[in-house]
PDB file of C-alpha atoms (C1' of nucleotides) in Angstrom:
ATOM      1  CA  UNK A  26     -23.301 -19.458   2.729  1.00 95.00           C
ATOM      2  CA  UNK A  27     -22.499 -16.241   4.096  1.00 98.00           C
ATOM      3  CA  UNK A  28     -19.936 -13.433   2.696  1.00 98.00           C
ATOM      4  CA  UNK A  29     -18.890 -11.587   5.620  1.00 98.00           C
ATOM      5  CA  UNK A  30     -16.580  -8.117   4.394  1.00 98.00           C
ATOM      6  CA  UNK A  31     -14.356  -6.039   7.344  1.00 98.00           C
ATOM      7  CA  UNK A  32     -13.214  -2.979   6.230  1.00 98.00           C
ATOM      8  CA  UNK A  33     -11.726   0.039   7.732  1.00 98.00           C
ATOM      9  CA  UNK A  34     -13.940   2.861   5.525  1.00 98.00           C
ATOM     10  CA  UNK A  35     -12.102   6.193   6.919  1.00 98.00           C
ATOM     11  CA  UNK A  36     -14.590   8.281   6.986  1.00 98.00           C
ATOM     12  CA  UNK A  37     -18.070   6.118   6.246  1.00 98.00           C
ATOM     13  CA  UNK A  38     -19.803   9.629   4.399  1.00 98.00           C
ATOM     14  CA  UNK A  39     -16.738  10.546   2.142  1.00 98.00           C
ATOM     15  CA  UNK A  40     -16.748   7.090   0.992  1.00 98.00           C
ATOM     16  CA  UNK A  41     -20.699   5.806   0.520  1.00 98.00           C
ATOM     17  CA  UNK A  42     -19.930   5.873  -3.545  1.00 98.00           C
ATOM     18  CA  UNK A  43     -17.330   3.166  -2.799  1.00 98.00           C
ATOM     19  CA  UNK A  44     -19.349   1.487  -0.672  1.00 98.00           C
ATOM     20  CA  UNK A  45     -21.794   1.361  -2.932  1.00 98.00           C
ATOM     21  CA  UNK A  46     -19.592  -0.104  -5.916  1.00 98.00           C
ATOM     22  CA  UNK A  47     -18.485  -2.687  -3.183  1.00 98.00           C
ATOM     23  CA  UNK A  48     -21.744  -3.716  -2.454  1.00 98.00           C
ATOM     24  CA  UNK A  49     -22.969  -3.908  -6.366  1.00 98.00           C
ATOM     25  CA  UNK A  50     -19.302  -5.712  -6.864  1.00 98.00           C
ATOM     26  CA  UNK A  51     -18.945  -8.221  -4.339  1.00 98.00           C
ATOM     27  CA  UNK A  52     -22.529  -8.824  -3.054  1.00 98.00           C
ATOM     28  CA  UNK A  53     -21.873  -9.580   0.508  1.00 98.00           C
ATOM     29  CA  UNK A  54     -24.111 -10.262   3.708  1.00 98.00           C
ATOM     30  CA  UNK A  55     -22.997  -8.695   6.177  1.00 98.00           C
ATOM     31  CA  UNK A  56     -20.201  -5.792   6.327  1.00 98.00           C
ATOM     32  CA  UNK A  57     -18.322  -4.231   9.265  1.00 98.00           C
ATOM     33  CA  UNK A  58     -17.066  -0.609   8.780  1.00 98.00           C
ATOM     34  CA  UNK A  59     -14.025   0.678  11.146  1.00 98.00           C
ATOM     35  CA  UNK A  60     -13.323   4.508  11.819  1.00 98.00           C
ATOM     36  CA  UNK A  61     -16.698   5.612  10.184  1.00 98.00           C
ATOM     37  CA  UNK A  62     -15.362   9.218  11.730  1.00 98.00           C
ATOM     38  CA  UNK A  63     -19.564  10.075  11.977  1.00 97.00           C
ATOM     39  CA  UNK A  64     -21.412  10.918  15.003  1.00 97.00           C
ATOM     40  CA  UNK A  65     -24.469   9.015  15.654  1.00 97.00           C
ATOM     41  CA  UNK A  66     -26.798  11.603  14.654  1.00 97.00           C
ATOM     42  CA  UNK A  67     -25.282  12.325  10.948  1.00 97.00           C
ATOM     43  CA  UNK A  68     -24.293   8.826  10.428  1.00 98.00           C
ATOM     44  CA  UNK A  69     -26.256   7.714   6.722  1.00 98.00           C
ATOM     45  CA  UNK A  70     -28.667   5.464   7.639  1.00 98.00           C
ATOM     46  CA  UNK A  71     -31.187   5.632   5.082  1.00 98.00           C
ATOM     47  CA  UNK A  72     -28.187   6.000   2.381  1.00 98.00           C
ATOM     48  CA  UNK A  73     -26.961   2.052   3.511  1.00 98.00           C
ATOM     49  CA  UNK A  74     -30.355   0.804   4.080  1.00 98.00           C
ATOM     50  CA  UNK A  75     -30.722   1.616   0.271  1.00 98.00           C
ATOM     51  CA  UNK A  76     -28.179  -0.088  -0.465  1.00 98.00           C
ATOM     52  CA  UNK A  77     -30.006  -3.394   0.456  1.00 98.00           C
ATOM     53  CA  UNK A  78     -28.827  -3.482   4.050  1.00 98.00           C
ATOM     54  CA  UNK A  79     -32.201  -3.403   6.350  1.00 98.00           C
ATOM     55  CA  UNK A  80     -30.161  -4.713   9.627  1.00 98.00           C
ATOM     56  CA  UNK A  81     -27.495  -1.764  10.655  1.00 98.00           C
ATOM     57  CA  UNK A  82     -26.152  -1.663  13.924  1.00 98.00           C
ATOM     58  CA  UNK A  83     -23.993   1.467  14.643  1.00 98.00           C
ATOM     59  CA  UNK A  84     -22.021   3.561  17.586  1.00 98.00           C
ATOM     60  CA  UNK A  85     -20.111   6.576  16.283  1.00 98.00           C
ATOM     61  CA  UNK A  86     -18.155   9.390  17.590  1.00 97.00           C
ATOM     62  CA  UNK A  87     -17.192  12.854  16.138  1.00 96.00           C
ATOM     63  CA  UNK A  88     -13.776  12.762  14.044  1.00 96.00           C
ATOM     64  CA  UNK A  89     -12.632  10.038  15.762  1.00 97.00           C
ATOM     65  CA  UNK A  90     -13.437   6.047  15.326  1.00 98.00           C
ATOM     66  CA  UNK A  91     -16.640   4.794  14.970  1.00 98.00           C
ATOM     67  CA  UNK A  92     -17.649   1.298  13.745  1.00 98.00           C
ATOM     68  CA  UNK A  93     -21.038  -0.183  12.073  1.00 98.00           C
ATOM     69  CA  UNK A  94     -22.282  -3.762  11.322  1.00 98.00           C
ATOM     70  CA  UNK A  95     -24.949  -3.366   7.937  1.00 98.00           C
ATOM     71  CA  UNK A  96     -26.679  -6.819   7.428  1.00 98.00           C
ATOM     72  CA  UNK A  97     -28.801  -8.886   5.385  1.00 98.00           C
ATOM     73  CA  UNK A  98     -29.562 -11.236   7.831  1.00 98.00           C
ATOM     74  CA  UNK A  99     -31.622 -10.072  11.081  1.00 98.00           C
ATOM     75  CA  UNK A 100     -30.155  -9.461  14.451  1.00 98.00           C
ATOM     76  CA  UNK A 101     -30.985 -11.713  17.554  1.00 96.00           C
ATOM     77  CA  UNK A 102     -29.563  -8.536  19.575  1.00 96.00           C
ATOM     78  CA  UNK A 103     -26.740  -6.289  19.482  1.00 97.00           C
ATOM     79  CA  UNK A 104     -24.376  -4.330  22.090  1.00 96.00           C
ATOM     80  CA  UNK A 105     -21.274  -2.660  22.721  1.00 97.00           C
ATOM     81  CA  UNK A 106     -18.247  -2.689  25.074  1.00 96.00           C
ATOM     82  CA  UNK A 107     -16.085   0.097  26.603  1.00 96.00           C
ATOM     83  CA  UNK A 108     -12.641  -1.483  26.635  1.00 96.00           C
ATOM     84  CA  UNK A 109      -9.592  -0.223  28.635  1.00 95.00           C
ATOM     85  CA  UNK A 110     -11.285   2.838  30.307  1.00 94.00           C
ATOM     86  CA  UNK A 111     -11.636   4.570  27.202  1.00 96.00           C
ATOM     87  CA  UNK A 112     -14.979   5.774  25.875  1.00 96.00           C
ATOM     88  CA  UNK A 113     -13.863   5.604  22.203  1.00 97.00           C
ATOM     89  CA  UNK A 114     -16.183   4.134  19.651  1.00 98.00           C
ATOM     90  CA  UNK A 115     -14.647   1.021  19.031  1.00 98.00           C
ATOM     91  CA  UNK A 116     -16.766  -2.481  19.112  1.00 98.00           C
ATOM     92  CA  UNK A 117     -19.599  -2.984  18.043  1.00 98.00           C
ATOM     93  CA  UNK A 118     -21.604  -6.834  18.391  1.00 98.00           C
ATOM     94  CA  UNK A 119     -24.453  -8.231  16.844  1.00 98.00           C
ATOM     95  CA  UNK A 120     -25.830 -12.247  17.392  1.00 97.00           C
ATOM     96  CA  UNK A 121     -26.865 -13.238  14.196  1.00 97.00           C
ATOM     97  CA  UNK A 122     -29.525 -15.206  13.504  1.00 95.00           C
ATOM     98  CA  UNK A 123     -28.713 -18.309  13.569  1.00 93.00           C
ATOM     99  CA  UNK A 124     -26.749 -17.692  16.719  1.00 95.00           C
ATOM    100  CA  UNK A 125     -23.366 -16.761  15.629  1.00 97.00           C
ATOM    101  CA  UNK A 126     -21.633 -13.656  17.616  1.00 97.00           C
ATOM    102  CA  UNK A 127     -19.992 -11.331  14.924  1.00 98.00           C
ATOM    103  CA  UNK A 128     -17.756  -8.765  16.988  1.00 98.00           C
ATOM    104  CA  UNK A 129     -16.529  -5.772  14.770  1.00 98.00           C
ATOM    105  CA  UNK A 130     -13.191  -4.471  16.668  1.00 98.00           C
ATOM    106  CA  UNK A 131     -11.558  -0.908  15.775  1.00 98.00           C
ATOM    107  CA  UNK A 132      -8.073  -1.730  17.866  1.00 98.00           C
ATOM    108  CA  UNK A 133      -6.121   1.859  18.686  1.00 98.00           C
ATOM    109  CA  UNK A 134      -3.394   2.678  16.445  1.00 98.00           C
ATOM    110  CA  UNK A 135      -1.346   3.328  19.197  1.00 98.00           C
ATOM    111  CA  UNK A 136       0.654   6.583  17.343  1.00 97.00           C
ATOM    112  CA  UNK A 137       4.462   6.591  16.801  1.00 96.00           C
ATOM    113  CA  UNK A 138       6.924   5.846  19.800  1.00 97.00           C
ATOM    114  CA  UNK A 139       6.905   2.167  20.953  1.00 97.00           C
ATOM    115  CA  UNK A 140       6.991   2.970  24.837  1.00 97.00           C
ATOM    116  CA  UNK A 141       4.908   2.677  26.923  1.00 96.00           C
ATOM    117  CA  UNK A 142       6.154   5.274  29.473  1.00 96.00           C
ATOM    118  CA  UNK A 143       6.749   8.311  26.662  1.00 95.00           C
ATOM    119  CA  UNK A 144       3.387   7.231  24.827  1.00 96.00           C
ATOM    120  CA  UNK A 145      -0.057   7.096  26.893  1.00 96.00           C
ATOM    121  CA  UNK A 146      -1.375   5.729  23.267  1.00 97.00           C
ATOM    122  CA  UNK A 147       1.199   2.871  22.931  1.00 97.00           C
ATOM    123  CA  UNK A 148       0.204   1.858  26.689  1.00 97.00           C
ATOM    124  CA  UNK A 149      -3.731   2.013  25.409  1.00 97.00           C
ATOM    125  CA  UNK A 150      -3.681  -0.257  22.626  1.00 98.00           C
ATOM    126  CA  UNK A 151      -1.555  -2.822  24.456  1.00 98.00           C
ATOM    127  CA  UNK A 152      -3.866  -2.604  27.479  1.00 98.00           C
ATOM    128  CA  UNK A 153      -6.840  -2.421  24.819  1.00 98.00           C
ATOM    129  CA  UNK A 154      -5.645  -6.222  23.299  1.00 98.00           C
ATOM    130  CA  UNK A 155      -4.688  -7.091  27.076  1.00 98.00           C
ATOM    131  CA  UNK A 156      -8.728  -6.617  28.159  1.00 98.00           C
ATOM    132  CA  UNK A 157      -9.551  -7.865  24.403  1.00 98.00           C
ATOM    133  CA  UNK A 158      -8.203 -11.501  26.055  1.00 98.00           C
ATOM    134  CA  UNK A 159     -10.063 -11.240  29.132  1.00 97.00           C
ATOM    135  CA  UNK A 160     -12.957 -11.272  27.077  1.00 97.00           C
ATOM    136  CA  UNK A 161     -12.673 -13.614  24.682  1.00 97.00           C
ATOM    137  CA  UNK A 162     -11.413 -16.057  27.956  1.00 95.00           C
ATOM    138  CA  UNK A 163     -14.955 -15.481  28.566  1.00 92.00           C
ATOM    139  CA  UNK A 164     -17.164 -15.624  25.242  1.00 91.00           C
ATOM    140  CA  UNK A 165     -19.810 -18.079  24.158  1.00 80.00           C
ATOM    141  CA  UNK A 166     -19.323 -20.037  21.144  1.00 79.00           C
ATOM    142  CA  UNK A 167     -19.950 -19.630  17.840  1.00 96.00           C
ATOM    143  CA  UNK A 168     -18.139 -16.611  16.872  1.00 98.00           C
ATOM    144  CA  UNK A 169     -16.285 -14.384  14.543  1.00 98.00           C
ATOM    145  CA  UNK A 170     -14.392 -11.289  15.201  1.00 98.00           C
ATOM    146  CA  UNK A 171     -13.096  -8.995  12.657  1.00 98.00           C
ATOM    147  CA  UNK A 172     -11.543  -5.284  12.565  1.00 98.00           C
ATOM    148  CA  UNK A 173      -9.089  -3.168  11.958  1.00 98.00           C
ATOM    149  CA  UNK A 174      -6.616  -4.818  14.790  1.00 98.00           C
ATOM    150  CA  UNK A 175      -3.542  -2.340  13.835  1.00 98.00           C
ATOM    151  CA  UNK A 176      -1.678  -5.148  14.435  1.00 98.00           C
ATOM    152  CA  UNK A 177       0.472  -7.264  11.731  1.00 98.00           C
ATOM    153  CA  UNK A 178       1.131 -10.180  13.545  1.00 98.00           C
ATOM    154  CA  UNK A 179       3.485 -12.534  11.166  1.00 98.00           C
ATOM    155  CA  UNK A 180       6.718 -11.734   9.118  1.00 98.00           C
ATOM    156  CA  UNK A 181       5.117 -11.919   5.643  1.00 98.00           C
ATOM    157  CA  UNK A 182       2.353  -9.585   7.283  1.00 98.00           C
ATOM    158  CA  UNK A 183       4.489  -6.742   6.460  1.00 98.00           C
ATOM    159  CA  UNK A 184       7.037  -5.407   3.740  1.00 98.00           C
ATOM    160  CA  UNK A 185       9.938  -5.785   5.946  1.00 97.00           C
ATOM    161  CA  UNK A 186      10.057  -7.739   9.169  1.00 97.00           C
ATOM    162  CA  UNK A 187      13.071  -5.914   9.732  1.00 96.00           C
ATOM    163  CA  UNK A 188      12.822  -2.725   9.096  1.00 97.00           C
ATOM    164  CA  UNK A 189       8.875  -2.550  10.995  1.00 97.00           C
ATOM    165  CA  UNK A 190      10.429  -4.700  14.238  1.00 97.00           C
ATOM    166  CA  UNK A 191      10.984  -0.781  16.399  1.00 97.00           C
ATOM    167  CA  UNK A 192       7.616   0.285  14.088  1.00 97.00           C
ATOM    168  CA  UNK A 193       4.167   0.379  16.123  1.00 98.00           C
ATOM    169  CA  UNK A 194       1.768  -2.011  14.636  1.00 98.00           C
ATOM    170  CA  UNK A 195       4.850  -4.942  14.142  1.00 98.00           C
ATOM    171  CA  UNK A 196       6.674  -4.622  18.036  1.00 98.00           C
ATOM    172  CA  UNK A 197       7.461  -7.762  19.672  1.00 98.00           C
ATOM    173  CA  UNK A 198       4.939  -6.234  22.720  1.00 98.00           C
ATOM    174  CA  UNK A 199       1.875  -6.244  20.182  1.00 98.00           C
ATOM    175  CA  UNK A 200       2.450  -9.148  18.660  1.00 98.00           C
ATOM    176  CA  UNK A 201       2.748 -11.362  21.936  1.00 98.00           C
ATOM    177  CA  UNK A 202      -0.371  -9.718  22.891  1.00 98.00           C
ATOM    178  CA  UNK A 203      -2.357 -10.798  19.954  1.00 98.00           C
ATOM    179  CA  UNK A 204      -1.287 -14.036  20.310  1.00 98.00           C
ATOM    180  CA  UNK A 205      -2.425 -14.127  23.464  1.00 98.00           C
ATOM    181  CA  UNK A 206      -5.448 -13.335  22.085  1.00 98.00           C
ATOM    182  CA  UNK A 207      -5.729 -15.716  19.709  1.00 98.00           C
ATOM    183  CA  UNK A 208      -4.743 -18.474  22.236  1.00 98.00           C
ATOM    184  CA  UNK A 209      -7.424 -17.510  24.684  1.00 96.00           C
ATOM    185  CA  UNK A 210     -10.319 -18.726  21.905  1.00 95.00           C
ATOM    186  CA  UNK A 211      -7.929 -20.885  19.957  1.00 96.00           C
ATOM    187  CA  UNK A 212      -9.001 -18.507  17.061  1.00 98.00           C
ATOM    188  CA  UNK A 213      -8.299 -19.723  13.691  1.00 98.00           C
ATOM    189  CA  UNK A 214      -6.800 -16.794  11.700  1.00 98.00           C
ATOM    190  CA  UNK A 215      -8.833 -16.973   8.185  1.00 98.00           C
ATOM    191  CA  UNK A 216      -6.258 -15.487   5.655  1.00 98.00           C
ATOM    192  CA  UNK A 217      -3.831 -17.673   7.082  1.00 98.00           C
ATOM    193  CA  UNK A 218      -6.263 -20.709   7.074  1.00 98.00           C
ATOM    194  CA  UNK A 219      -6.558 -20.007   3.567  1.00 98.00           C
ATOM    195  CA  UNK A 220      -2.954 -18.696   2.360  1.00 98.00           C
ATOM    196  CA  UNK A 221       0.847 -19.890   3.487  1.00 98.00           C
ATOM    197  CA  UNK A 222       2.481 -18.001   6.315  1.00 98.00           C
ATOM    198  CA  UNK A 223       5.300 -17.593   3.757  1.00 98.00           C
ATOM    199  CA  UNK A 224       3.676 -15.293   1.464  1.00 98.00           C
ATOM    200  CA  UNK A 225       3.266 -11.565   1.854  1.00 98.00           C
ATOM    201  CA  UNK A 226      -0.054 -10.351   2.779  1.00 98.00           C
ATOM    202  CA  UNK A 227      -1.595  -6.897   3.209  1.00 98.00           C
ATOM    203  CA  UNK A 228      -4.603  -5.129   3.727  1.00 98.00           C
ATOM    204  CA  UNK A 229      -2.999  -1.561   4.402  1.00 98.00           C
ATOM    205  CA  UNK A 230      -0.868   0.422   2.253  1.00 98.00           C
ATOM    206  CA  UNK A 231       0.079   4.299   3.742  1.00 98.00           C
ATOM    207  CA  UNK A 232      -1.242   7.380   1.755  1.00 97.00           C
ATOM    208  CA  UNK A 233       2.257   8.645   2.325  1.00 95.00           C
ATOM    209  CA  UNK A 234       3.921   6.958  -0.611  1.00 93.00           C
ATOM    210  CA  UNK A 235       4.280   8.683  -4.281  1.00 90.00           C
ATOM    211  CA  UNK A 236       3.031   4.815  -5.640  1.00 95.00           C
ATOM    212  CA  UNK A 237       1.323   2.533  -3.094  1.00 97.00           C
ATOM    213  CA  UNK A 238       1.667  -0.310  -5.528  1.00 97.00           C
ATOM    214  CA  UNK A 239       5.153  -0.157  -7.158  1.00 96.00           C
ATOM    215  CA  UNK A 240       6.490   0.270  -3.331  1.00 96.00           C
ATOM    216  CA  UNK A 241       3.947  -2.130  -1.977  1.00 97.00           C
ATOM    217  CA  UNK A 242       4.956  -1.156   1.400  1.00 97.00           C
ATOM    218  CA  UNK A 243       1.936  -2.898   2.855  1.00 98.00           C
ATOM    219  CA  UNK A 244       0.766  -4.023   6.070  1.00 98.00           C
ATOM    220  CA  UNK A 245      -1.652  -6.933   7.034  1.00 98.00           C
ATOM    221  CA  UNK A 246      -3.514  -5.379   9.706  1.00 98.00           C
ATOM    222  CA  UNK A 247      -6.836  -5.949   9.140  1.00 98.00           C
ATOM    223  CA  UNK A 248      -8.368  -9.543  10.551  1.00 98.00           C
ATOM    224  CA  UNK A 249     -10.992 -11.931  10.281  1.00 98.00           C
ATOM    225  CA  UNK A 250     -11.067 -14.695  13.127  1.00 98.00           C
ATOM    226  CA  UNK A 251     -13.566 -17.834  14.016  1.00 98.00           C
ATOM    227  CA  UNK A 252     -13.945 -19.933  16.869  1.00 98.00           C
ATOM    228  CA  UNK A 253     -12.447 -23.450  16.109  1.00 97.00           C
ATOM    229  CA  UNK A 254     -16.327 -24.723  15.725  1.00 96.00           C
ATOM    230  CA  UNK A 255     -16.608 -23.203  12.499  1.00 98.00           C
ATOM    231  CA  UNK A 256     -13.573 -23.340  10.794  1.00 98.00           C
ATOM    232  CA  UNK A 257     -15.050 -26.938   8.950  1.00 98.00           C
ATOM    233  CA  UNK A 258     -17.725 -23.978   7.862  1.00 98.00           C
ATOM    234  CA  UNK A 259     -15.074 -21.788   5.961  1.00 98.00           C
ATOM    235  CA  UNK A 260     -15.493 -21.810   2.332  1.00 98.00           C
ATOM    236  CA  UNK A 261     -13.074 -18.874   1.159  1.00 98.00           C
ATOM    237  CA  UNK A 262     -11.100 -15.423   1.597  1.00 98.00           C
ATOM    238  CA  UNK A 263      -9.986 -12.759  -0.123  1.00 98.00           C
ATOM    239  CA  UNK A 264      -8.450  -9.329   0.237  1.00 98.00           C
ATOM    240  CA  UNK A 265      -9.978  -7.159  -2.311  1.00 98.00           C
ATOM    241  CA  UNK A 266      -6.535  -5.214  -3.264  1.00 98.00           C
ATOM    242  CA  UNK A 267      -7.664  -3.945  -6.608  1.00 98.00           C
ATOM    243  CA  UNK A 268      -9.637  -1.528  -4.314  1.00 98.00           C
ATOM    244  CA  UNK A 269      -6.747   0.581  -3.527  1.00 98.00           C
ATOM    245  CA  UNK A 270      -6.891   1.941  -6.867  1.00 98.00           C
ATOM    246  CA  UNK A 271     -10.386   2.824  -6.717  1.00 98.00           C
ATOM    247  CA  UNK A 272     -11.301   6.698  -6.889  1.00 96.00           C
ATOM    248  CA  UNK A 273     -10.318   8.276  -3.315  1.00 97.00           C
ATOM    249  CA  UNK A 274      -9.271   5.023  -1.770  1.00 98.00           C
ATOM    250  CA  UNK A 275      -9.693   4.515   2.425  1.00 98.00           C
ATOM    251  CA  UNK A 276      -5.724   3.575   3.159  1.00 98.00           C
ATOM    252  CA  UNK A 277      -7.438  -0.035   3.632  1.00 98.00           C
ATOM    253  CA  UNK A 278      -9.205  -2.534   1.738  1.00 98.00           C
ATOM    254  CA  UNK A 279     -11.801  -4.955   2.240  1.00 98.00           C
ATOM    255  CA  UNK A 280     -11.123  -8.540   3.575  1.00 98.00           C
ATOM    256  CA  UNK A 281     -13.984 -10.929   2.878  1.00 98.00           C
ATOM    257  CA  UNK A 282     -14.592 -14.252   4.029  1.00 98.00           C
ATOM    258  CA  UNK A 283     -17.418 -16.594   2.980  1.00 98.00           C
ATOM    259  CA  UNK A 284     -18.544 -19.034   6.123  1.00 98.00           C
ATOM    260  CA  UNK A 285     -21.654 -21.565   6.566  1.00 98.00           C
ATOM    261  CA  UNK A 286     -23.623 -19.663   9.080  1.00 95.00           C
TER     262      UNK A 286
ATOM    263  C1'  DA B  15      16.602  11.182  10.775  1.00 74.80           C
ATOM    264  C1'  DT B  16      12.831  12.979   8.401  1.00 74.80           C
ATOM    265  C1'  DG B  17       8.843  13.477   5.755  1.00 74.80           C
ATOM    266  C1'  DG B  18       5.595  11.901   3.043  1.00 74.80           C
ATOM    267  C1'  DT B  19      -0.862  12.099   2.652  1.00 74.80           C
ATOM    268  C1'  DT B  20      -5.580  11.912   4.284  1.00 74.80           C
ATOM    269  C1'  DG B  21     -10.019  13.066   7.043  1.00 74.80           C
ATOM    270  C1'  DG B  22     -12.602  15.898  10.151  1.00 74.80           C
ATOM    271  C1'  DG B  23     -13.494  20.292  11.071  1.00 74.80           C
ATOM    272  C1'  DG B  24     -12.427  24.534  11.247  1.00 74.80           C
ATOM    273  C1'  DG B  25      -7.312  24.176  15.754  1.00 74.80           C
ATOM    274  C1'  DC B  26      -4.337  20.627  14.580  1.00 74.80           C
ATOM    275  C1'  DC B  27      -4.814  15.850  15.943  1.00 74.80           C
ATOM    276  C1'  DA B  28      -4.806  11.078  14.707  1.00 74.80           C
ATOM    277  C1'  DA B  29      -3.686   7.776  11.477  1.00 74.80           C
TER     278       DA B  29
END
DNA sequence: ATGGTTGGGGGCCAA
C-alpha cells in the first residue's frame, strides 16, 4: 500500500517546517508539491532528501509555479510537458516502479473576469484543460493524476453553488472542460469515490477572510484521479483540513490517498 | 461593488 499526498505548498522554502511536520505526521510515499515558487537552482534538495525522500523529481520557475514529485519508491523515468504554448512550470511525471504513471498538474488559476475575450488568463486555463484532454485521449494505463486543478467541479465542491456560478474556478466553461477530461480516461474522481456528492468538500480556503473556519468559505479544488484499472486498488482518502490551522498555513491543504501500487 | 491576505522579490503581479 501506497499513501500518495497532493498539495499545493505556496512557496516550497517558506514552508519546509510544515512539510516536515507532514511528513513526521502522516508518513506518506510519495508527495506532489504545486506552486513551489523556487527556481531550479535554489530549490531544497538536500533539505527533502533529509526528510526521507531519496527519489525527487522537480521543474521550477522564479516567483511563479513550480511543481515537485519527492518519493520513496524509485523512478522508472520522469519528464515534463509544455501545455498550451506556455512555458510555465506546471507538470511534472514520474513512472513509478511498478509501472504506474503519477502526473502532478499545477492547472492556471485563470485570474478574475470569466471571459475569454477581456482575460488572456481565463482563455489559458480553459485551453490548458482543453490540451490536458488531448493527452489523456492518449495515455498508457495505469495512472494517477493529481494537482492543484483550480477547478471545483461539483455543487458541494464549493460554499455556494450560487453565489461562485459567474466566479472563476466554478464557471459552467471550466467545469464542462474538466469533465471532458475526466471522460477522456474515464477517471474515477477519489474523494468522490470515497465521500457522497452531497456533502461539502474543500481543500482551499482564501487568506482573505478574518476566520477561514467559522466562514468556511471553501473550495474543492485540489484532485486526485486513477485510471478505472485501479480503482479495485483504492484503500482510502482524506483531506487533511486540520492543516489550515497549522503555523503560516499554504491557502491549501493536503489530499492523500492510499492505493495498491 | 469592493476589499479582504499572502508570497516573491524588491515593481507589483498572481493567487
Amino acid at each position: 500500500m501506497a499513501k500518495i499526498i497532493s498539495w499545493n505548498i505556496n512557496s516550497v522554502r517558506l514552508r519546509l517546517p510544515l512539510l516536515a511536520k507532514l511528513v513526521t505526521q502522516q508518513k506518506p510515499d510519495v508527495i506532489c508539491l504545486q506552486e513551489t515558487k523556487a527556481n531550479d537552482d535554489v530549490f531544497p534538495l538536500s533539505a527533502l532528501t533529509d526528510l526521507g525522500f531519496a527519489h525527487i523529481a522537480f521543474s521550477g520557475q522564479k516567483s511563479y509555479n513550480g511543481v515537485a514529485i519527492l518519493s520513496k519508491i524509485p523512478f522508472a523515468s520522469q519528464r515534463v510537458m509544455q501545455i498550451a504554448g506556455s512555458q510555465d512550470k506546471r507538470h511534472i511525471a514520474v513512472t513509478l516502479e511498478g509501472g504506474v504513471e503519477l502526473h502532478n498538474f499545477y492547472v492556471p488559476a485563470g485570474g478574475d473576469i470569466p471571459d475569454v475575450t477581456l482575460n488572456p488568463a481565463y482563455d489559458f486555463k480553459l485551453r490548458f484543460v482543453e490540451e490536458m484532454t488531448a493527452w489523456s485521449n492518449n495515455l498508457r494505463k495505469p495512472a494517477i493524476i493529481v494537482g492543484d486543478f483550480n477547478i471545483a467541479p461539483f455543487e458541494h465542491d464549493v460554499w455556494s453553488h450560487k453565489q461562485l456560478a459567474n466566479v472563476v474556478s466554478h464557471t459552467e466553461p471550466e467545469i464542462t472542460r474538466l469533465n471532458a477530461l475526466k471522460a477522456s480516461g474515464n477517471w474515477c474522481d477519489v474523494a468522490r469515490h470515497f465521500v457522497d456528492e452531497q456533502q461539502k468538500l474543500y481543500s482551499w480556503w482564501s487568506y482573505r477572510n478574518k476566520d477561514w473556519e467559522k466562514s468556511n468559505r471553501g473550495r474543492r479544488l485540489d484532485h486526485i484521479w486513477v485510471t478505472p484499472n485501479l480503482v479495485s486498488n483504492l484503500q482510502s482518502f482524506d483531506i487533511l483540513k486540520e492543516m489550515r490551522n497549522w503555523e503560516s498555513p499554504s491557502d491549501h491543504v493536503p489530499v492523500i490517498v492510499e492505493i495498491k501500487l
